[in-house]
Amino acid sequence: MGGELKTASGGMTGVRSGVGSELAERAAGLLAGGEVRMFLGYGAGRTPLRVRPRHVLRPEAAGGLVWNEFCAPSLAKYLLEEQEEEGRVGVLVKACDLRAVKRLVADRRVERERVLLVGVGCPGVVDAGKVEALLARAVPGEMVEEAGVRDGVLVVQTRSGVREFPREEYLLERCLHCEDPNPRDVDLFVGPEVAPWPARPHDYAEVAEVAALGAAERAAYWDRQFARCLRCFACRNVCPACSCRECCFDVWEPMWLPREVSVSEQYMFHFTRAFHVAGRCVDCGECERVCPVGIPLMKLNRALQKEIAELFGVERPWEPQEKEPLAMYTPDDPDFH
Amino acid sequence: MPVNEPHGAAQAAAPGGATAGARPGTAEWEPRIIGFCCNWCSYAGADLAGTSRLEYPPTVRVIRVPCSGRVNPQFIVRAFQKGADGVLVAGCHPGDCHYSTGNYFTRRRLQVARRFLEYLGIDPRRLRITWISASEGQKFADTVREMTEEVRALGPNRVMRDELWAAN
């Protein structure tokens, strides 16, 4: 990537964003009818490339809800705190977010009956961080004024002109692997279904790349990655598989994770975080998306997925399994030699 | 040394053979192996090795655990952080667990953990998981001897080490 940004011809004409007001109407109806006490959706964010979670409590506030190609964050983890209050909560889910909700339900952290799942067909969401980085590299201090998608191309109006980004360049990595952009078994579906696109296979190419390095280079690679870690715990907080009431990183006795910031302790943190979700990771990629320093966390999660798939014959390790692969055994599991 | 210095740099800074004692690179250097042994089989196996006067290298520090299933993979990481060059996890043979199924779970979990540690840069020969019964004193001695040779050939571990042990 890098180099010149492409300038869009035709300015911003025909660039649309969102599926209209259907979602707001449905949410308002659910709230007015008392079916849910709250609706969790998206509201406008601080730039046109970003949205923020919006907790809607009153029907008249539903107008602030948006649904568009910038709705990357998963809202699943917000359901945890909502479980503490009585009543049912409506939540907008993309297909990938649905896997996250299923994870929380399977872990018995969220009661399925107390959630009203509102599904939406997703054309793939924008990796705002990636687009912002591309823009900033080309024009320092660039500001985004308007953004939307036209014929599968992201069109961004900035202070210096109108730019466009092809699909492969702006989509989140998880979207390129998406097999079905329409969530199934939801309670309600809003907007049109989205036609699937050719999904990249789960071939673990990025894992193989790291595994192909020599042992010393591999360690040096992870040293470099982990050295940037700020221990902000965003990866843990966003993860739908990381929902223990008491987290080993928070306890002081025993102190599993000393507060010292050293590469050695970063290994402890990242090994533990990845291993604790091994066999339960839903491959949503939220950890990597929220990482403020760009640690390739999915390369850890995917390595574990790959190992579990290979060792125990789990075909689709990113989907909630009937029995968690590491919480079961068979007498003829592969042995050590 | 700066806290965030990668182990490659630490390796370059390590005294190579000039210092006396058990420094890496000297003839006196011996690997440090942490051995997690289950109470019911492998610890008794180690005991038998001792009472049978079997000789094995004094490189292993045995930690008794109630079951190999007690060995949280974080223990293994911690051992490597705090200066272990190798980690041995020994439990009852599959099917013989005192708690019926503990070691079956261990086997699954540590298969994954071992490969994951390899992915993070730890040579898989540094982590050995093996089944030793209470009557296999000889196997315990052989395992420690073999592993010591293997880890000695690999040299001191550099990965994941905290500052104190980085150059050791």
CSV table of C-alpha atoms in Angstrom, one decimal, chain A residues 207 210-211 215 218-220 222-223 227 248 255-256 258 261-265 267-268 271-272 274-276 299-300 303-304 307-308 310-312 325-336, chain B residues 3-8 70 72-75 77-78 81-82 94 100-101 104-124 129-131 159-163:
chain,number,residue,atom,x,y,z
A,207,VAL,CA,0.3,-17.8,11.3
A,210,VAL,CA,5.5,-16.4,11.7
A,211,ALA,CA,5.9,-20.1,12.3
A,215,ALA,CA,12.9,-20.0,16.9
A,218,ARG,CA,10.2,-15.8,16.2
A,219,ALA,CA,11.1,-14.8,19.8
A,220,ALA,CA,12.6,-11.5,18.5
A,222,TRP,CA,7.2,-11.3,19.5
A,223,ASP,CA,9.6,-9.2,21.7
A,227,ALA,CA,7.4,-4.4,23.8
A,248,CYS,CA,-6.5,-13.4,36.9
A,255,MET,CA,-0.2,-12.0,41.5
A,256,TRP,CA,-0.3,-13.7,38.2
A,258,PRO,CA,3.1,-8.3,38.2
A,261,VAL,CA,6.2,-3.5,32.5
A,262,SER,CA,8.9,-5.6,31.0
A,263,VAL,CA,9.0,-7.8,27.9
A,264,SER,CA,9.1,-10.8,30.1
A,265,GLU,CA,5.8,-9.9,31.8
A,267,TYR,CA,4.9,-12.6,27.5
A,268,MET,CA,3.0,-13.6,30.6
A,271,PHE,CA,0.4,-15.9,26.6
A,272,THR,CA,-2.3,-15.9,29.2
A,274,ALA,CA,-4.6,-15.9,24.3
A,275,PHE,CA,-4.5,-19.2,26.1
A,276,HIS,CA,-7.5,-18.3,28.3
A,299,LYS,CA,-1.9,-14.0,15.0
A,300,LEU,CA,-1.9,-15.4,18.6
A,303,ALA,CA,-2.3,-19.9,16.0
A,304,LEU,CA,-4.3,-21.5,18.8
A,307,GLU,CA,-3.5,-26.0,16.7
A,308,ILE,CA,-6.8,-27.0,18.1
A,310,GLU,CA,-5.2,-29.8,13.7
A,311,LEU,CA,-4.8,-31.7,17.0
A,312,PHE,CA,-8.4,-32.4,17.8
A,325,PRO,CA,-12.1,-28.4,22.9
A,326,LEU,CA,-10.0,-27.7,26.0
A,327,ALA,CA,-12.7,-28.6,28.5
A,328,MET,CA,-13.0,-32.2,27.2
A,329,TYR,CA,-10.8,-35.1,26.2
A,330,THR,CA,-10.9,-38.4,24.4
A,331,PRO,CA,-8.8,-41.4,25.5
A,332,ASP,CA,-7.1,-41.5,22.1
A,333,ASP,CA,-6.0,-37.9,22.0
A,334,PRO,CA,-2.6,-37.4,20.4
A,335,ASP,CA,0.2,-38.2,22.9
A,336,PHE,CA,3.6,-36.6,23.5
B,3,VAL,CA,13.9,-3.0,30.8
B,4,ASN,CA,12.7,-3.4,27.2
B,5,GLU,CA,15.8,-4.6,25.7
B,6,PRO,CA,15.1,-7.6,23.5
B,7,HIS,CA,16.8,-10.9,24.5
B,8,GLY,CA,19.0,-10.8,21.4
B,70,ARG,CA,-2.8,-28.8,38.4
B,72,ASN,CA,-1.5,-24.3,34.9
B,73,PRO,CA,0.3,-23.3,31.7
B,74,GLN,CA,1.1,-20.0,33.4
B,75,PHE,CA,3.3,-22.0,35.8
B,77,VAL,CA,5.7,-19.5,31.5
B,78,ARG,CA,6.6,-18.3,35.0
B,81,GLN,CA,10.6,-16.2,33.1
B,82,LYS,CA,12.4,-16.9,36.3
B,94,PRO,CA,-3.3,-41.8,30.7
B,100,SER,CA,-9.5,-40.7,36.9
B,101,THR,CA,-9.3,-38.1,34.2
B,104,TYR,CA,-6.4,-36.5,30.0
B,105,PHE,CA,-7.2,-32.8,30.3
B,106,THR,CA,-3.5,-32.1,30.9
B,107,ARG,CA,-2.6,-33.9,27.8
B,108,ARG,CA,-5.0,-31.8,25.6
B,109,ARG,CA,-4.1,-28.5,27.3
B,110,LEU,CA,-0.4,-29.0,27.2
B,111,GLN,CA,-0.3,-30.2,23.7
B,112,VAL,CA,-1.8,-26.9,22.7
B,113,ALA,CA,0.4,-24.9,25.2
B,114,ARG,CA,3.6,-26.6,24.0
B,115,ARG,CA,2.9,-25.7,20.4
B,116,PHE,CA,1.9,-22.2,21.4
B,117,LEU,CA,5.1,-21.7,23.3
B,118,GLU,CA,7.0,-22.9,20.3
B,119,TYR,CA,5.2,-20.3,18.2
B,120,LEU,CA,6.3,-17.7,20.7
B,121,GLY,CA,9.9,-18.8,20.3
B,122,ILE,CA,10.5,-21.4,23.0
B,123,ASP,CA,12.2,-24.5,21.6
B,124,PRO,CA,9.7,-27.4,22.2
B,129,ILE,CA,5.6,-33.7,29.1
B,130,THR,CA,5.8,-37.4,30.1
B,131,TRP,CA,4.0,-40.1,32.0
B,159,VAL,CA,13.1,-16.3,25.7
B,160,MET,CA,10.7,-14.7,28.1
B,161,ARG,CA,13.3,-14.2,30.7
B,162,ASP,CA,13.0,-11.4,33.2
B,163,GLU,CA,15.8,-8.9,33.7
